[in-house]
XYZ file of C-alpha atoms in Angstrom:
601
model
C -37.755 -35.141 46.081
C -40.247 -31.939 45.079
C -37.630 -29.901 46.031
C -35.220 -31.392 43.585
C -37.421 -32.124 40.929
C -37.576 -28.027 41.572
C -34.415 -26.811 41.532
C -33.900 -29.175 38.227
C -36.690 -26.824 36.203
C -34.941 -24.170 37.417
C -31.585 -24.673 36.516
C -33.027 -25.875 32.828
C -34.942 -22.625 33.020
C -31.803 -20.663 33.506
C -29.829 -22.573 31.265
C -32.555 -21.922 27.960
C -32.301 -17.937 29.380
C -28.440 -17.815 28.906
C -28.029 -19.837 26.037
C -30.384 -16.927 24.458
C -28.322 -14.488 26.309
C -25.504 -16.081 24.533
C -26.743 -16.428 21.032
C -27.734 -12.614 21.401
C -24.302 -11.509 22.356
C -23.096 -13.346 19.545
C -25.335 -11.248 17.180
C -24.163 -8.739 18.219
C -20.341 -10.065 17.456
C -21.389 -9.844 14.049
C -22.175 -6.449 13.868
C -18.321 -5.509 15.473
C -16.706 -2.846 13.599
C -12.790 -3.563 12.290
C -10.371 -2.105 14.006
C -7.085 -0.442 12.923
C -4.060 0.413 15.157
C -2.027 3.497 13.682
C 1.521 4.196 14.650
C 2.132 7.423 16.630
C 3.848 8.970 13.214
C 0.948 8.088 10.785
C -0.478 10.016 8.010
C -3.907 11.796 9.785
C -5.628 11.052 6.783
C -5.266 7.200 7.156
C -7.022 7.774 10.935
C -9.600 10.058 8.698
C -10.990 7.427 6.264
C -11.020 4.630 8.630
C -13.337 6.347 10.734
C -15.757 7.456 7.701
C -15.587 3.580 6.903
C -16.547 2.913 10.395
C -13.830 1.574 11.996
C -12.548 1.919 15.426
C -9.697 3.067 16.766
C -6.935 -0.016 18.978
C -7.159 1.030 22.641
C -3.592 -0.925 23.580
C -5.016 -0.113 27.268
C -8.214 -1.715 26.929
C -7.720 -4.144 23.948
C -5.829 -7.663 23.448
C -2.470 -7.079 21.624
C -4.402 -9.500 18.407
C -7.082 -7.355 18.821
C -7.061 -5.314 15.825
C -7.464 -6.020 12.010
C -5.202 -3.325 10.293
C -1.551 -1.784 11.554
C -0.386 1.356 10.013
C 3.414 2.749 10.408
C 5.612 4.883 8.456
C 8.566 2.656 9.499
C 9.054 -0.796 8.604
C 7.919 -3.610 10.622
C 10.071 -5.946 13.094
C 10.189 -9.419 11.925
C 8.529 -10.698 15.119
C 5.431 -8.790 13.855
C 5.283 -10.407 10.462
C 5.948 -13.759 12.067
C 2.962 -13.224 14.334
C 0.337 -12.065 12.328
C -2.961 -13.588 12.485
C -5.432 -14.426 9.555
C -7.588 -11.179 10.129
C -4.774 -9.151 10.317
C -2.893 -7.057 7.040
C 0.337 -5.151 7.748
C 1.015 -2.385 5.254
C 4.860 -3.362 4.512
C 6.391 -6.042 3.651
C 9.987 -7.265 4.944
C 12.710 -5.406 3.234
C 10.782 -3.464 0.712
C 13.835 -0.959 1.120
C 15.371 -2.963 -1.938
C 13.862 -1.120 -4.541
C 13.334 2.303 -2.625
C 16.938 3.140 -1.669
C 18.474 4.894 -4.853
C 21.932 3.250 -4.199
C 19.774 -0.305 -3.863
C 17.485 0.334 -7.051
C 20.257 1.340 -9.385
C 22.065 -2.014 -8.184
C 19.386 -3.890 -8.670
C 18.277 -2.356 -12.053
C 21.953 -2.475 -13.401
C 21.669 -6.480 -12.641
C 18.459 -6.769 -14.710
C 20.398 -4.933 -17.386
C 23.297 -7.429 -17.713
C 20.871 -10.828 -17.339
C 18.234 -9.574 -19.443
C 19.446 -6.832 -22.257
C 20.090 -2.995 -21.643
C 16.737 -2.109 -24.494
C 14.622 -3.757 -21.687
C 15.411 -1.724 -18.834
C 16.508 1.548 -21.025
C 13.906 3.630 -18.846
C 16.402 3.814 -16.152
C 19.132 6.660 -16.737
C 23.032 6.166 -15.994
C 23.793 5.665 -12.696
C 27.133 5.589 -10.880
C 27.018 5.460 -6.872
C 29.632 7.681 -4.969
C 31.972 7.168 -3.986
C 32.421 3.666 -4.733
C 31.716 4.310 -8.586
C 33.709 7.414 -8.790
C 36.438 6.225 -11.333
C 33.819 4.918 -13.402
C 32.136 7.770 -13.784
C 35.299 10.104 -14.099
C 35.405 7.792 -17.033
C 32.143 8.346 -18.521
C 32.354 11.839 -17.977
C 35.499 12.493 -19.558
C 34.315 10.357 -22.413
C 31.558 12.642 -22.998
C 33.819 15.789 -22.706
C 36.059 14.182 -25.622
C 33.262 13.157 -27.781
C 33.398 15.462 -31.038
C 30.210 17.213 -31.697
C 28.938 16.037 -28.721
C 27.738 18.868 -26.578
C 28.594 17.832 -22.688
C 25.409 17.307 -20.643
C 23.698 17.184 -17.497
C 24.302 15.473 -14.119
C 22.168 14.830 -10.978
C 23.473 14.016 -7.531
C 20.949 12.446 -4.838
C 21.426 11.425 -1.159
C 20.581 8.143 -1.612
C 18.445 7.966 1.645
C 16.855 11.358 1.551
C 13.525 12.248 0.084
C 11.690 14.946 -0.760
C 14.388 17.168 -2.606
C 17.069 17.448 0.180
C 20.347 17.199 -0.695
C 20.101 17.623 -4.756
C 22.377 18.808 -6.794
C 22.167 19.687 -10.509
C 25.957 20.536 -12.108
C 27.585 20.210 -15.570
C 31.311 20.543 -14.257
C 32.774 17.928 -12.575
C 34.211 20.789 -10.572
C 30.884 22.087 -9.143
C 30.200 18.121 -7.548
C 30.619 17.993 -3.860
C 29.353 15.823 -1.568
C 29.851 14.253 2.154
C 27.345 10.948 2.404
C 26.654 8.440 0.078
C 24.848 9.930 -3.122
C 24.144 8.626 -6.640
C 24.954 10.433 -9.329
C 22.881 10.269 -12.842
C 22.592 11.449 -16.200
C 19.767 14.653 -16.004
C 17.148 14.195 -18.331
C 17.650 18.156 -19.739
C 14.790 17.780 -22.176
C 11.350 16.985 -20.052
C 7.803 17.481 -21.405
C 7.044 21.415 -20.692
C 3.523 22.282 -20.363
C 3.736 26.616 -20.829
C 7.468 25.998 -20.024
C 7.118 24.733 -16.603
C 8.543 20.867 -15.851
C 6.134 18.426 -14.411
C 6.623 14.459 -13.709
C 4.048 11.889 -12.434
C 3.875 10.261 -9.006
C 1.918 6.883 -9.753
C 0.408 4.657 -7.191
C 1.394 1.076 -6.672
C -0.275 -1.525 -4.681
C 1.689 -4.449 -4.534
C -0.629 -7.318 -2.754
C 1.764 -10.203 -2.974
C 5.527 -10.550 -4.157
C 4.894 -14.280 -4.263
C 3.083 -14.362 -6.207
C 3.749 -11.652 -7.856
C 0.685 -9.384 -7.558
C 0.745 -5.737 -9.149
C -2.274 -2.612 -8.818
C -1.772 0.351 -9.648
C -4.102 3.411 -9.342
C -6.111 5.006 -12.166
C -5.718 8.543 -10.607
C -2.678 9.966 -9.145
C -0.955 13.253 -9.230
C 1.288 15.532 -11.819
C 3.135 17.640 -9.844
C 4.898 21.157 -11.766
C 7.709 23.341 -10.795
C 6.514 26.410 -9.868
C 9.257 28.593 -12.067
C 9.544 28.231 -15.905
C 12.360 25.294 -16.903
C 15.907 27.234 -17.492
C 19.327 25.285 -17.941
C 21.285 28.415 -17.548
C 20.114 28.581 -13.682
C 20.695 25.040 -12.509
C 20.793 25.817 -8.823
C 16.885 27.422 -8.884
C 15.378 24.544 -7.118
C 11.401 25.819 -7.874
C 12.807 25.129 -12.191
C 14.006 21.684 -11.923
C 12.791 20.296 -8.723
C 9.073 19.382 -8.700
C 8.827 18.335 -4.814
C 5.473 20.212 -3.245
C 7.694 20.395 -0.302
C 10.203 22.304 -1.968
C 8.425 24.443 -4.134
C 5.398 25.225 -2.040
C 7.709 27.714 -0.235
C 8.035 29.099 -3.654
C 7.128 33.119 -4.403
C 4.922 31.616 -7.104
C 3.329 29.045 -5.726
C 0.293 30.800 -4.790
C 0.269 33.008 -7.711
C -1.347 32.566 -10.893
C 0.392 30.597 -13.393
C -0.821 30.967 -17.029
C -1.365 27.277 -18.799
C -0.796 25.799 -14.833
C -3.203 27.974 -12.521
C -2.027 28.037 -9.176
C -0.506 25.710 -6.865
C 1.711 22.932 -8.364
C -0.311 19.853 -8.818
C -3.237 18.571 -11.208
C -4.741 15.273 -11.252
C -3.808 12.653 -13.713
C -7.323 13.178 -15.017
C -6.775 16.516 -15.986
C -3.063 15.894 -17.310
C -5.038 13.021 -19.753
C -7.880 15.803 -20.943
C -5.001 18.529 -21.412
C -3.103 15.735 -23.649
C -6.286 14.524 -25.719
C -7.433 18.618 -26.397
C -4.153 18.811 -28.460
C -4.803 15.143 -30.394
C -2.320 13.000 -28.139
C -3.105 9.421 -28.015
C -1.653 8.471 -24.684
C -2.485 4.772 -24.761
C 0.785 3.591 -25.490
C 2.437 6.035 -22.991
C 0.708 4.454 -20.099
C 1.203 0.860 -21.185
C 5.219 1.818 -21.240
C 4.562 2.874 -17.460
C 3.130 -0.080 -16.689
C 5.796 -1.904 -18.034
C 8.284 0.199 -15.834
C 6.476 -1.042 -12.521
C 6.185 -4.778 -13.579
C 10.061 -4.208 -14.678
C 11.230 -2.622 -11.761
C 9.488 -4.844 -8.925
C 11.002 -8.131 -10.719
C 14.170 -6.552 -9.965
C 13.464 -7.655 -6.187
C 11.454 -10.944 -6.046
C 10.713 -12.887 -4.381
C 11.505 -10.775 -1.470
C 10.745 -13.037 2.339
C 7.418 -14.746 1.991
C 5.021 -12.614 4.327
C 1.657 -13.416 4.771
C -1.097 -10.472 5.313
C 1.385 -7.543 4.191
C 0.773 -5.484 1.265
C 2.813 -2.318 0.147
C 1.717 1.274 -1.329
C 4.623 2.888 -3.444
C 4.992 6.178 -4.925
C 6.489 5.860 -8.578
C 8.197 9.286 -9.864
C 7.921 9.450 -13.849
C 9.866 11.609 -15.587
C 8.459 12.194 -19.777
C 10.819 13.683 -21.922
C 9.665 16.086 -24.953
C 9.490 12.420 -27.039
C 6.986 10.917 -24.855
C 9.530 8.528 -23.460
C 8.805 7.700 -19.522
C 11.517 7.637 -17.102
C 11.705 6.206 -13.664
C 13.190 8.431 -11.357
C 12.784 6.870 -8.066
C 10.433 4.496 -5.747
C 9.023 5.723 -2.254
C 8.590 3.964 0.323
C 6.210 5.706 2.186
C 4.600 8.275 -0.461
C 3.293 11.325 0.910
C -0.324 11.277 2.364
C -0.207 15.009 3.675
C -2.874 17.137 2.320
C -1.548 20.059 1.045
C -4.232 21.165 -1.325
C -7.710 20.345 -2.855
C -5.684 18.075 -5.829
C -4.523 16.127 -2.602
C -7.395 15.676 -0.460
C -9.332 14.245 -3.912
C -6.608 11.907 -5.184
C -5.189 10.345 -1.592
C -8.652 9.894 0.053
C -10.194 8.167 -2.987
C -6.708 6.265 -2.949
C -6.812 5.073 0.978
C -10.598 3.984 0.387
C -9.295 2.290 -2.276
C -6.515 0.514 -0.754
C -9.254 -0.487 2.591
C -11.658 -2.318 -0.523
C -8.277 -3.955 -1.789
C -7.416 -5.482 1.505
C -10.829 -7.479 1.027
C -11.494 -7.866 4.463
C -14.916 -10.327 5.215
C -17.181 -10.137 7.684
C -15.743 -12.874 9.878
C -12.733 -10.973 10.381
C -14.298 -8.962 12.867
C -14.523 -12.187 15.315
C -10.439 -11.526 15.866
C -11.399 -11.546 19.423
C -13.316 -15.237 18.931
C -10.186 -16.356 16.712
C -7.618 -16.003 19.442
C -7.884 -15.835 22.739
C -7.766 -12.475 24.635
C -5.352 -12.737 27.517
C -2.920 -9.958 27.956
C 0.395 -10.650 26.396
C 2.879 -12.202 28.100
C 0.717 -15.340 29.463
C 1.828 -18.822 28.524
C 0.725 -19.465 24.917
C -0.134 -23.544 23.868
C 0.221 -24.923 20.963
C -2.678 -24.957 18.847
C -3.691 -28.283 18.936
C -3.321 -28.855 22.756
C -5.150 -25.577 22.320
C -8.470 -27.217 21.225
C -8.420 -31.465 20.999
C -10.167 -32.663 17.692
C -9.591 -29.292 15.705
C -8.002 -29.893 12.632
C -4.064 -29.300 12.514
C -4.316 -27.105 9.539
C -4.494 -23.447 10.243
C -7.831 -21.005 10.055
C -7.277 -19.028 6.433
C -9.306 -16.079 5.485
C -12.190 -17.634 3.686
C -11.980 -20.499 6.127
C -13.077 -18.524 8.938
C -16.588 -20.608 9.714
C -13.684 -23.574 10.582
C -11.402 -21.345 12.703
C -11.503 -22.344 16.363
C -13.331 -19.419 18.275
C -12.072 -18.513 21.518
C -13.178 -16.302 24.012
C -11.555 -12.848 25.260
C -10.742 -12.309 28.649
C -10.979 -8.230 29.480
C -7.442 -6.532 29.392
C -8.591 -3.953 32.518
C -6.732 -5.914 34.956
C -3.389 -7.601 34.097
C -3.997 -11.325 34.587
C -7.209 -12.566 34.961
C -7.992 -15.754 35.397
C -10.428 -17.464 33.242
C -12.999 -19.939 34.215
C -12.635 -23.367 33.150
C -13.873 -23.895 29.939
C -13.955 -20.295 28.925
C -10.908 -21.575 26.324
C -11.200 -22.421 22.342
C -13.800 -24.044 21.107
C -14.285 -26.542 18.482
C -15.970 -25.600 14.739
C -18.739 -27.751 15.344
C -19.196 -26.726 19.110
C -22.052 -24.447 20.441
C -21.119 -20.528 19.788
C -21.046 -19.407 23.296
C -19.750 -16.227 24.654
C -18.288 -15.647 28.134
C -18.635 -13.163 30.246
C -15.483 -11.194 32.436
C -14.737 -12.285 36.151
C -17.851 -14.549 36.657
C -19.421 -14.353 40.672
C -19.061 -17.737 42.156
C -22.586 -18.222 42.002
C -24.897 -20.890 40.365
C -25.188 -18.756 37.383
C -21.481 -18.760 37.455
C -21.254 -22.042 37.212
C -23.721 -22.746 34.275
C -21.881 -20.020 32.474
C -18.967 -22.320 33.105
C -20.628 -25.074 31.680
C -22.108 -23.838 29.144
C -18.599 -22.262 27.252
C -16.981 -25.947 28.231
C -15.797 -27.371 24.624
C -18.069 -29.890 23.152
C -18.447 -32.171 20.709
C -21.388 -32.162 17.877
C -22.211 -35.634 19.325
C -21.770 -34.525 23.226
C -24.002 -31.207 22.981
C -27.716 -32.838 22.469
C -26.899 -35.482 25.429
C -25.319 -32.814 27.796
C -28.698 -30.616 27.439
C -31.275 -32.968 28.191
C -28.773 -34.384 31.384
C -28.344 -31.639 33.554
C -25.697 -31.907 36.073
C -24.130 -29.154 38.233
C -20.354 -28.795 37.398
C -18.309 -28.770 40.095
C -16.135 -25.769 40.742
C -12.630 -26.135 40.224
C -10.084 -25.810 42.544
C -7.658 -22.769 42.413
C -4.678 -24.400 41.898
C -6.279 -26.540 39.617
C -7.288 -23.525 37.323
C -4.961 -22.746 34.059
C -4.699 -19.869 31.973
C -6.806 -19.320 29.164
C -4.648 -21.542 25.967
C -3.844 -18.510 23.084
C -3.408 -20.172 19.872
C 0.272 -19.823 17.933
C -0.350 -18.891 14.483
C 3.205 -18.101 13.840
C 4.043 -21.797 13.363
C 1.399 -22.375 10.780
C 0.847 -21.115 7.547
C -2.212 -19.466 6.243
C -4.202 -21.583 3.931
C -3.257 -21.074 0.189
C -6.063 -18.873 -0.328
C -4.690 -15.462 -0.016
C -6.613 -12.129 0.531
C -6.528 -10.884 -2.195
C -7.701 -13.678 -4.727
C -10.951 -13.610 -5.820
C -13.414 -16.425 -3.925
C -14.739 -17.381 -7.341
C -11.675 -18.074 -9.451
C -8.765 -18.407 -6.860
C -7.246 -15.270 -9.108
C -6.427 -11.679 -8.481
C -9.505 -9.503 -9.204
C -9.086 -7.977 -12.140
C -10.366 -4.274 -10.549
C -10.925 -2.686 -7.218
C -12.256 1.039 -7.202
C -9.827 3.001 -9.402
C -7.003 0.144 -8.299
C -6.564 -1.709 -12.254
C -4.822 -5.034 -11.901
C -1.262 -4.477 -14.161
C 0.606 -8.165 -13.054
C -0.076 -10.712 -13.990
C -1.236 -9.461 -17.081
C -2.048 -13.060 -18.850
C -2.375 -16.394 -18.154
C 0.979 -17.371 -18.588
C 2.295 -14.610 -16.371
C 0.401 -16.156 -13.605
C 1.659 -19.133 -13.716
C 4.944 -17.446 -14.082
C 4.484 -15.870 -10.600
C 3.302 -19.088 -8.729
C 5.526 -21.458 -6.722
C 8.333 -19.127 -6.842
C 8.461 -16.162 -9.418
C 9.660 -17.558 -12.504
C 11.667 -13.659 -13.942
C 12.704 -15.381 -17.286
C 9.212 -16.815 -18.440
C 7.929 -13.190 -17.344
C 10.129 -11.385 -19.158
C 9.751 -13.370 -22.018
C 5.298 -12.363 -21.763
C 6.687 -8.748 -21.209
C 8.777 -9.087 -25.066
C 5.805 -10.675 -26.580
C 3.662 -7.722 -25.513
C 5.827 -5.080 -26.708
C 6.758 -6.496 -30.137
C 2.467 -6.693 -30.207
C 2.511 -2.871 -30.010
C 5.286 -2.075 -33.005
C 2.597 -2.440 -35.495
C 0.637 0.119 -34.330
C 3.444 2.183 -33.224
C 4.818 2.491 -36.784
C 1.363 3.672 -37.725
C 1.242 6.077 -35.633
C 5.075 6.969 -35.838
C 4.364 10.324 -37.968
C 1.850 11.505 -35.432
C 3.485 11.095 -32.716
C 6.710 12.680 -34.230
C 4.985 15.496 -34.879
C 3.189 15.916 -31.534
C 6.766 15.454 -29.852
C 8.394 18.436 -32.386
C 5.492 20.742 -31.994
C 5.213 20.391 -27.975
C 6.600 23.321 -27.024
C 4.701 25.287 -29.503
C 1.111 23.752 -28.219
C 1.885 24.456 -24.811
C 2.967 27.678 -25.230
C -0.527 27.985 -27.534
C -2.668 26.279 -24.398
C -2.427 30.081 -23.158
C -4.414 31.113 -25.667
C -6.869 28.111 -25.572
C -7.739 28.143 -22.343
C -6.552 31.543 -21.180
C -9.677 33.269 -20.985
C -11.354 30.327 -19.318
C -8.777 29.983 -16.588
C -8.702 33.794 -15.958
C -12.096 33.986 -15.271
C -11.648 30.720 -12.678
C -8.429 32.830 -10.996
C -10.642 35.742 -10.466
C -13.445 33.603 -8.586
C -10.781 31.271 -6.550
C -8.407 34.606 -5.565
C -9.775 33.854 -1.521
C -8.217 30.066 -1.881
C -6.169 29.721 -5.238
C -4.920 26.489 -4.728
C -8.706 24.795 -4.846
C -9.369 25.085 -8.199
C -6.611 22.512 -9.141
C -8.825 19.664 -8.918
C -10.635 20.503 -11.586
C -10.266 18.749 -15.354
C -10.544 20.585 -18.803
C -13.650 19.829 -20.309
């Protein structure tokens, strides 16, 4: 009877020592870093600022498949993987994002918004006609032109429409100089850009999109103004380093490197400096952004709702074109915008932007339990439903901010390709005992009370269970099941998304230097909600332009007069800031591309 009354202190004495050894592994849980999984054909910079943030790397060798809180690919995602992600998790594309970033698709889809909505409203688009499909129409449009009296003929463009990055273009003015052997798009070439000291420039804007349902619309404060790297001539319309403004074209340019007077060297600024070179010479550019803005929130209605997918968000790259009358034009949408660093202007503006875009993704602290949220067997073992998954949870599925009522379960190691788990080691309720397991227990007594100890309990079950101490009973092999992985592809997340604020239930209004552009009022949001109402939206987007007539007639002579005097103030920014610059060339000669990063004071 000693003896037992013995063995009894002992085994409460061991179970108060691994209850503390469990409540001290599960401090330490909280201190897990996130985790991001890149594809093999990832930007390096992505890898880069994860790792200053703290993150860690996936290991697919020595990590669960669920096992990571961010994926990263140039490429778009299967549908199996947007079916399967988990609450923690944010995928950064959504399903058939392609619509609006295919030129053939976006000029469809524009020229449909045109027709239901009025041609003024979607103006910022130039005439498109995809070959060959569209090659009587625009046979007729150009011979049109050619008939028109004292109408001098103008400019075409012809685009790939699957290429990027320059390939493929052609500039002509002769129908007999067009040749082609894919699909291209052919458009009306916008022969009168802004010039700054006579070299062409357009504006590659940042868009987050967090939602397209509802519609949810960021775009970033800074971005980059990218120059040809040879003065603008239309008498030499095949020099690509005059009319293309691609770094990957022009960079292989004989001036690239060199000194250019009004640009300095290299071919980009930041939008920063393009905003202080535009305010030296009086240019209120207020109203110029706002009519960007308005392209975006245009141009993405195009394509919503696209498939509902939970956890995704999207980064595009939006080419602006200005013309010498401050008019934006949309060139194109990328899918994937560039994240190579190519010069100090780059390594400022896209590592600022990919912190940015981390912050955006909101991610909380319980996100890091992934590995408690599902369970960590190896995939390819028999996943259970959730609710035969854990008895008593509640059927509706763990959201982001209700991660202190997700269902914790415990990982099994992914060394060895199918363990098998001791009973009990599976999910456990939200008001069970926070218990961690630990890999391939010994068949030992401690074993065993680490067996009972991770068995699921109920609030009312745990106080009895401690003070009666009973030794489980080992189960027999046959008897032993895999470790239940709950299915959150069946359930949807909870209707409090990631990227609403926790206060309001609304899109926060500002994250770093992302600026929330949609929804831009009240009514707008509840435009966007249930199903993206495009007509009520549209009808916000009127009011808000006819708000800005007034003070566009005001300011109708000034800007008239800023638009007819361009060229002659940037030829004069020579003479402004020549002195100034020439002195910065003759200090940056050892690396002249660094200086670019720099604004006008």
């Amino acid at each position: 009877m000693l003896h037992l009354k013995s063995f009894c202190l002992c085994d409460a004495t061991l179970a108060t020592k691994m209850e503390m050894m469990a409540d001290d592994c599960e401090t330490r849980n909280i201190l897990r870093p996130l985790v991001f999984r890149l594809h093999e054909n990832a930007p390096a910079i992505v890898r880069e600022v994860l790792l200053e943030r703290g993150w860690t790397e996936f290991d697919k060798k020595e990590q669960d498949e669920a096992d990571w809180n961010l994926y990263w690919r140039n490429s778009p995602f299967q549908l199996a993987d947007h079916h399967s992600v988990k609450p923690w998790q944010r995928l950064n594309h959504y399903p058939e994002a392609v619509r609006i970033t295919r030129k053939d698709y976006l000029a469809r889809h524009l020229k449909r918004m045109k027709g239901a909505y009025g041609s003024s409203l979607y103006e910022f688009s130039p005439v498109a006609f995809i070959m060959p499909n569209d090659y009587v129409k625009f046979l007729a449009e150009y011979s049109k032109e050619r008939q028109s009296v004292g109408r001098r003929p103008g400019f075409w463009i012809c685009k790939p429409v699957d290429l990027s990055r320059g390939r493929g273009i052609l500039i002509f003015r002769d129908i007999k100089d067009l040749k082609y052997d894919c699909s291209v798009i052919v458009q009306k070439y916008i022969s009168n850009p802004l010039l700054i000291s006579g070299y062409k420039l357009d504006l590659r804007l940042y868009v987050c999109v967090t939602s397209f349902c509802p519609l949810t619309i960021y775009t970033h404060e800074e971005g980059l103004v990218r120059f040809a790297t040879e003065k603008f001539d239309l008498d030499s319309l095949d020099n690509v380093y005059a009319h293309l403004t691609n770094t990957s074209i022009n960079r292989y340019g004989l001036s690239y490197r060199k000194y250019k007077e009004g640009i300095g060297c290299g071919c980009k600024w930041t939008f920063s400096k393009f905003r202080s070179y535009l305010r030296i010479f009086g240019v209120d550019d207020r109203l110029l952004w706002q009519k960007i803005h308005h392209i975006v929130i245009l141009t993405l209605l195009a394509v919503t709702p696209l498939p509902a997918a939970p956890n995704c968000f999207e980064l595009f790259g939006f080419d602006i074109l200005i013309d010498d009358k401050f008019k934006p034009w949309l060139l194109e949408v990328n899918y994937n915008p560039a994240l190579r660093l190519d010069c100090s202007t780059d390594d400022t503006v896209k590592r600022k932007l990919l912190h940015d875009v981390v912050e955006l993704l909101n991610y909380k602290q319980s996100d890091a339990y992934r590995r408690n949220q599902a369970a960590g067997i190896k995939a390819g073992g028999r996943r259970e439903s959730w609710s035969r998954a854990a008895k008593g949870v509640t059927r509706e599925a763990p959201g982001l901010l209700a991660c202190q009522k997700v269902v914790k379960c415990v990982s099994a190691p992914s060394l060895h390709p199918a363990p098998q788990p001791s009973r009990g080691s599976g999910c456990k309720g939200a008001a069970g005992t926070k218990k961690s397991s630990s890999p391939h227990p010994k068949k030992t007594l401690t074993s065993e009370l680490r067996e009972r100890m991770n068995t699921p309990r109920t609030a009312s079950q745990a106080r009895p269970e401690a003070k009666k101490k009973q030794l489980p009973v080992a189960p027999h092999k046959s008897a032993q099941l895999r470790l239940p992985t709950p299915d959150f592809s069946s359930y949807k997340l909870t209707p409090h998304p990631y990227f609403l604020s926790d206060k309001d239930q609304r899109p926060i209004p500002r994250v770093g230097g992302f600026v929330l552009i949609f929804p831009f009022n009240e009514a707008a949001l509840q435009a966007s909600r249930d199903g993206t109402d495009v007509k009520s939206i549209i009808k916000e987007i009127n009011k808000s332009l006819s708000r800005q007539l007034p003070s566009k007639k005001q300011k109708t002579k000034k800007r008239v007069g800023s638009a007819t005097s361009w060229r002659k103030l940037s030829s004069t920014v020579t003479e402004h800031t020549g002195r100034q610059m020439q002195r910065q060339h003759k200090l940056t000669r050892e690396n002249p591309i660094c200086w670019t990063q720099r604004t006008f004071s």
